Amino acid sequence: MAMTNAEKQKRYRDKQKEIGKKEMRGYLSPEALECYRLITEQTNWSDSVILSNAVRLTYAAYKNGQIGLLNNWLNENDL
């Protein structure tokens, strides 16, 4: 019996969860969308890689006491 598209998507999401991945969803501000466009043009990264790296870089800044510096830079540069 052929699976419906919804069943295929659920199966895919379930497999991703089984290997320890978590789906994250949200909406990008116009500033973030422009950053996203530039990143994809320069790196050819997928949405998943961009999101994973963004979270990892933010965590690295936090762990190294640089989260305030990073946030200030984003605010000063309208990003």
Coordinates of N, CA, C and O in Angstrom, one line a residue:
M1 N 0.8 -1.2 0.0 CA 0.0 0.0 0.0 C 0.9 1.2 0.0 O 1.8 1.4 0.8
A2 N 0.6 2.2 -0.9 CA 1.4 3.4 -1.0 C 1.1 4.3 0.2 O -0.1 4.5 0.6
M3 N 2.1 5.0 0.7 CA 1.9 5.9 1.8 C 1.6 7.3 1.3 O 2.0 7.7 0.2
T4 N 0.7 8.0 2.1 CA 0.4 9.4 1.7 C 1.6 10.3 2.0 O 2.5 9.9 2.7
N5 N 1.6 11.4 1.4 CA 2.6 12.4 1.7 C 2.7 12.7 3.2 O 3.8 12.8 3.7
A6 N 1.6 12.9 3.8 CA 1.6 13.2 5.3 C 2.2 12.0 6.0 O 3.0 12.2 7.0
E7 N 2.0 10.8 5.6 CA 2.6 9.6 6.3 C 4.1 9.6 6.1 O 4.8 9.3 7.0
K8 N 4.5 9.9 4.9 CA 6.0 10.0 4.6 C 6.7 11.0 5.4 O 7.7 10.8 6.0
Q9 N 6.0 12.2 5.5 CA 6.6 13.3 6.3 C 6.7 12.9 7.8 O 7.7 13.2 8.5
K10 N 5.6 12.3 8.3 CA 5.6 11.8 9.7 C 6.7 10.8 9.9 O 7.5 10.9 10.9
R11 N 6.9 9.9 9.0 CA 7.9 8.8 9.1 C 9.3 9.5 9.2 O 10.1 9.1 10.0
Y12 N 9.5 10.5 8.3 CA 10.8 11.2 8.2 C 11.0 11.9 9.6 O 12.1 11.8 10.1
R13 N 10.0 12.6 10.1 CA 10.2 13.4 11.3 C 10.5 12.4 12.5 O 11.3 12.7 13.3
D14 N 9.8 11.3 12.5 CA 10.0 10.3 13.5 C 11.4 9.7 13.5 O 12.1 9.5 14.5
K15 N 11.9 9.5 12.3 CA 13.3 8.9 12.1 C 14.3 10.0 12.6 O 15.3 9.6 13.2
Q16 N 14.1 11.3 12.3 CA 15.0 12.3 12.7 C 15.0 12.4 14.3 O 16.1 12.5 14.9
K17 N 13.9 12.3 14.9 CA 13.8 12.3 16.4 C 14.5 11.1 16.9 O 15.2 11.2 17.9
E18 N 14.4 9.9 16.3 CA 15.1 8.7 16.8 C 16.6 8.9 16.8 O 17.3 8.3 17.6
I19 N 17.1 9.6 15.8 CA 18.6 9.8 15.8 C 19.0 11.0 16.6 O 20.2 11.5 16.5
G20 N 18.1 11.6 17.4 CA 18.4 12.7 18.3 C 18.3 14.1 17.8 O 18.8 15.0 18.4
K21 N 17.7 14.3 16.6 CA 17.5 15.6 16.1 C 16.2 16.2 16.6 O 15.3 15.5 16.8
K22 N 16.2 17.5 16.6 CA 15.0 18.3 17.1 C 14.6 19.3 16.0 O 15.5 20.0 15.5
E23 N 13.3 19.3 15.7 CA 12.9 20.3 14.7 C 12.6 21.6 15.4 O 12.1 21.7 16.5
M24 N 13.1 22.7 14.8 CA 12.9 24.0 15.3 C 12.2 24.8 14.2 O 12.5 24.7 13.1
R25 N 11.2 25.7 14.7 CA 10.5 26.5 13.7 C 10.4 27.9 14.2 O 10.3 28.1 15.4
G26 N 10.4 28.8 13.3 CA 10.2 30.2 13.6 C 10.1 31.1 12.4 O 10.2 30.6 11.3
Y27 N 10.0 32.3 12.6 CA 9.9 33.3 11.5 C 11.1 34.2 11.6 O 11.5 34.6 12.7
L28 N 11.7 34.6 10.5 CA 12.9 35.5 10.4 C 12.4 36.9 10.3 O 11.5 37.2 9.5
S29 N 13.1 37.8 11.0 CA 12.8 39.2 10.8 C 13.4 39.6 9.5 O 14.2 38.9 8.9
P30 N 13.0 40.8 8.9 CA 13.6 41.2 7.7 C 15.2 41.3 7.7 O 15.8 40.9 6.8
E31 N 15.7 41.7 8.9 CA 17.2 41.8 9.0 C 17.8 40.4 9.0 O 18.8 40.2 8.3
A32 N 17.2 39.5 9.7 CA 17.7 38.1 9.7 C 17.5 37.4 8.4 O 18.4 36.6 7.9
L33 N 16.5 37.7 7.7 CA 16.2 37.2 6.3 C 17.3 37.6 5.4 O 17.8 36.8 4.5
E34 N 17.8 38.9 5.5 CA 18.9 39.3 4.6 C 20.1 38.6 5.0 O 20.9 38.2 4.1
C35 N 20.4 38.4 6.3 CA 21.6 37.7 6.7 C 21.5 36.2 6.2 O 22.5 35.7 5.7
Y36 N 20.3 35.6 6.2 CA 20.1 34.3 5.7 C 20.4 34.2 4.2 O 21.1 33.3 3.7
R37 N 19.9 35.2 3.5 CA 20.2 35.2 2.0 C 21.7 35.3 1.7 O 22.2 34.5 0.9
L38 N 22.4 36.1 2.5 CA 23.8 36.3 2.3 C 24.6 35.0 2.6 O 25.5 34.6 1.9
I39 N 24.2 34.4 3.7 CA 24.8 33.1 4.1 C 24.6 32.0 3.1 O 25.6 31.3 2.7
T40 N 23.4 31.9 2.6 CA 23.1 30.8 1.6 C 23.9 31.1 0.3 O 24.4 30.1 -0.3
E41 N 24.0 32.3 -0.1 CA 24.7 32.6 -1.3 C 26.2 32.3 -1.2 O 26.8 31.8 -2.1
Q42 N 26.8 32.6 0.0 CA 28.2 32.4 0.2 C 28.6 31.0 0.6 O 29.7 30.6 0.4
T43 N 27.7 30.2 1.2 CA 28.1 28.9 1.7 C 27.3 27.7 1.1 O 27.8 26.6 1.2
N44 N 26.2 28.0 0.5 CA 25.3 26.9 0.0 C 24.9 26.0 1.1 O 24.6 24.8 0.8
W45 N 24.8 26.4 2.3 CA 24.4 25.6 3.4 C 22.8 25.4 3.4 O 22.1 26.3 2.9
S46 N 22.4 24.3 3.9 CA 20.9 24.1 4.0 C 20.4 24.9 5.2 O 21.1 25.3 6.0
D47 N 19.1 25.0 5.3 CA 18.4 25.6 6.4 C 18.9 24.9 7.7 O 19.1 25.6 8.7
S48 N 18.9 23.6 7.7 CA 19.3 22.9 8.9 C 20.7 23.2 9.3 O 21.0 23.4 10.5
V49 N 21.6 23.3 8.4 CA 23.0 23.6 8.8 C 23.1 25.0 9.3 O 23.8 25.3 10.3
I50 N 22.4 26.0 8.6 CA 22.5 27.4 9.1 C 21.9 27.5 10.5 O 22.5 28.1 11.4
L51 N 20.8 26.8 10.8 CA 20.2 26.9 12.1 C 21.0 26.2 13.1 O 21.3 26.8 14.2
S52 N 21.6 25.0 12.8 CA 22.4 24.3 13.8 C 23.7 25.2 14.1 O 24.1 25.3 15.3
N53 N 24.3 25.8 13.1 CA 25.5 26.6 13.3 C 25.1 27.8 14.1 O 25.9 28.3 15.0
A54 N 24.0 28.4 13.8 CA 23.6 29.6 14.5 C 23.4 29.3 16.0 O 23.9 30.1 16.9
V55 N 22.8 28.2 16.4 CA 22.6 27.8 17.8 C 24.0 27.5 18.4 O 24.2 28.0 19.5
R56 N 24.8 26.8 17.7 CA 26.1 26.4 18.2 C 27.0 27.7 18.5 O 27.7 27.8 19.5
L57 N 27.0 28.6 17.5 CA 27.8 29.8 17.6 C 27.3 30.7 18.8 O 28.0 31.3 19.5
T58 N 25.9 30.8 18.9 CA 25.4 31.5 20.1 C 25.8 30.9 21.4 O 26.1 31.6 22.3
Y59 N 25.7 29.6 21.5 CA 26.1 28.9 22.7 C 27.6 29.1 23.0 O 28.0 29.4 24.1
A60 N 28.4 29.1 21.9 CA 29.9 29.3 22.1 C 30.1 30.7 22.7 O 31.0 30.9 23.5
A61 N 29.4 31.7 22.1 CA 29.5 33.1 22.6 C 29.1 33.1 24.1 O 29.8 33.8 24.9
Y62 N 28.0 32.5 24.4 CA 27.6 32.4 25.8 C 28.6 31.8 26.7 O 28.9 32.4 27.8
K63 N 29.1 30.6 26.3 CA 30.1 29.9 27.2 C 31.4 30.7 27.4 O 32.1 30.5 28.3
N64 N 31.7 31.5 26.4 CA 33.0 32.2 26.5 C 32.8 33.7 27.0 O 33.7 34.5 26.8
G65 N 31.6 33.9 27.5 CA 31.3 35.3 28.1 C 31.2 36.4 27.1 O 31.4 37.5 27.4
Q66 N 30.9 36.0 25.9 CA 30.8 37.0 24.8 C 29.4 37.3 24.3 O 29.2 38.0 23.3
I67 N 28.4 36.8 25.0 CA 27.1 36.9 24.5 C 26.6 38.4 24.5 O 26.0 38.9 23.6
G68 N 27.0 39.1 25.5 CA 26.7 40.6 25.6 C 27.4 41.3 24.4 O 26.8 42.2 23.8
L69 N 28.7 41.0 24.2 CA 29.4 41.6 23.1 C 28.7 41.3 21.7 O 28.5 42.2 20.9
L70 N 28.3 40.1 21.5 CA 27.7 39.7 20.3 C 26.3 40.4 20.2 O 26.0 40.9 19.1
N71 N 25.5 40.4 21.2 CA 24.2 41.1 21.2 C 24.4 42.6 20.9 O 23.7 43.2 20.1
N72 N 25.4 43.2 21.5 CA 25.6 44.7 21.3 C 26.0 44.9 19.8 O 25.6 45.9 19.2
W73 N 26.9 44.0 19.3 CA 27.3 44.2 17.9 C 26.1 44.1 16.9 O 25.9 44.8 16.0
L74 N 25.2 43.1 17.2 CA 24.0 42.9 16.4 C 23.1 44.2 16.5 O 22.6 44.7 15.4
N75 N 22.9 44.7 17.7 CA 22.1 45.9 17.8 C 22.7 47.1 17.2 O 22.1 47.9 16.5
E76 N 24.0 47.3 17.3 CA 24.7 48.5 16.7 C 24.8 48.4 15.2 O 24.9 49.4 14.5
N77 N 24.7 47.2 14.6 CA 24.8 47.0 13.2 C 23.4 46.7 12.6 O 23.3 46.3 11.4
D78 N 22.3 47.0 13.3 CA 21.0 46.8 12.9 C 20.7 45.4 12.3 O 20.1 45.2 11.3
L79 N 21.3 44.4 13.0 CA 21.1 43.0 12.5 C 20.3 42.3 13.6 O 20.3 41.8 14.4

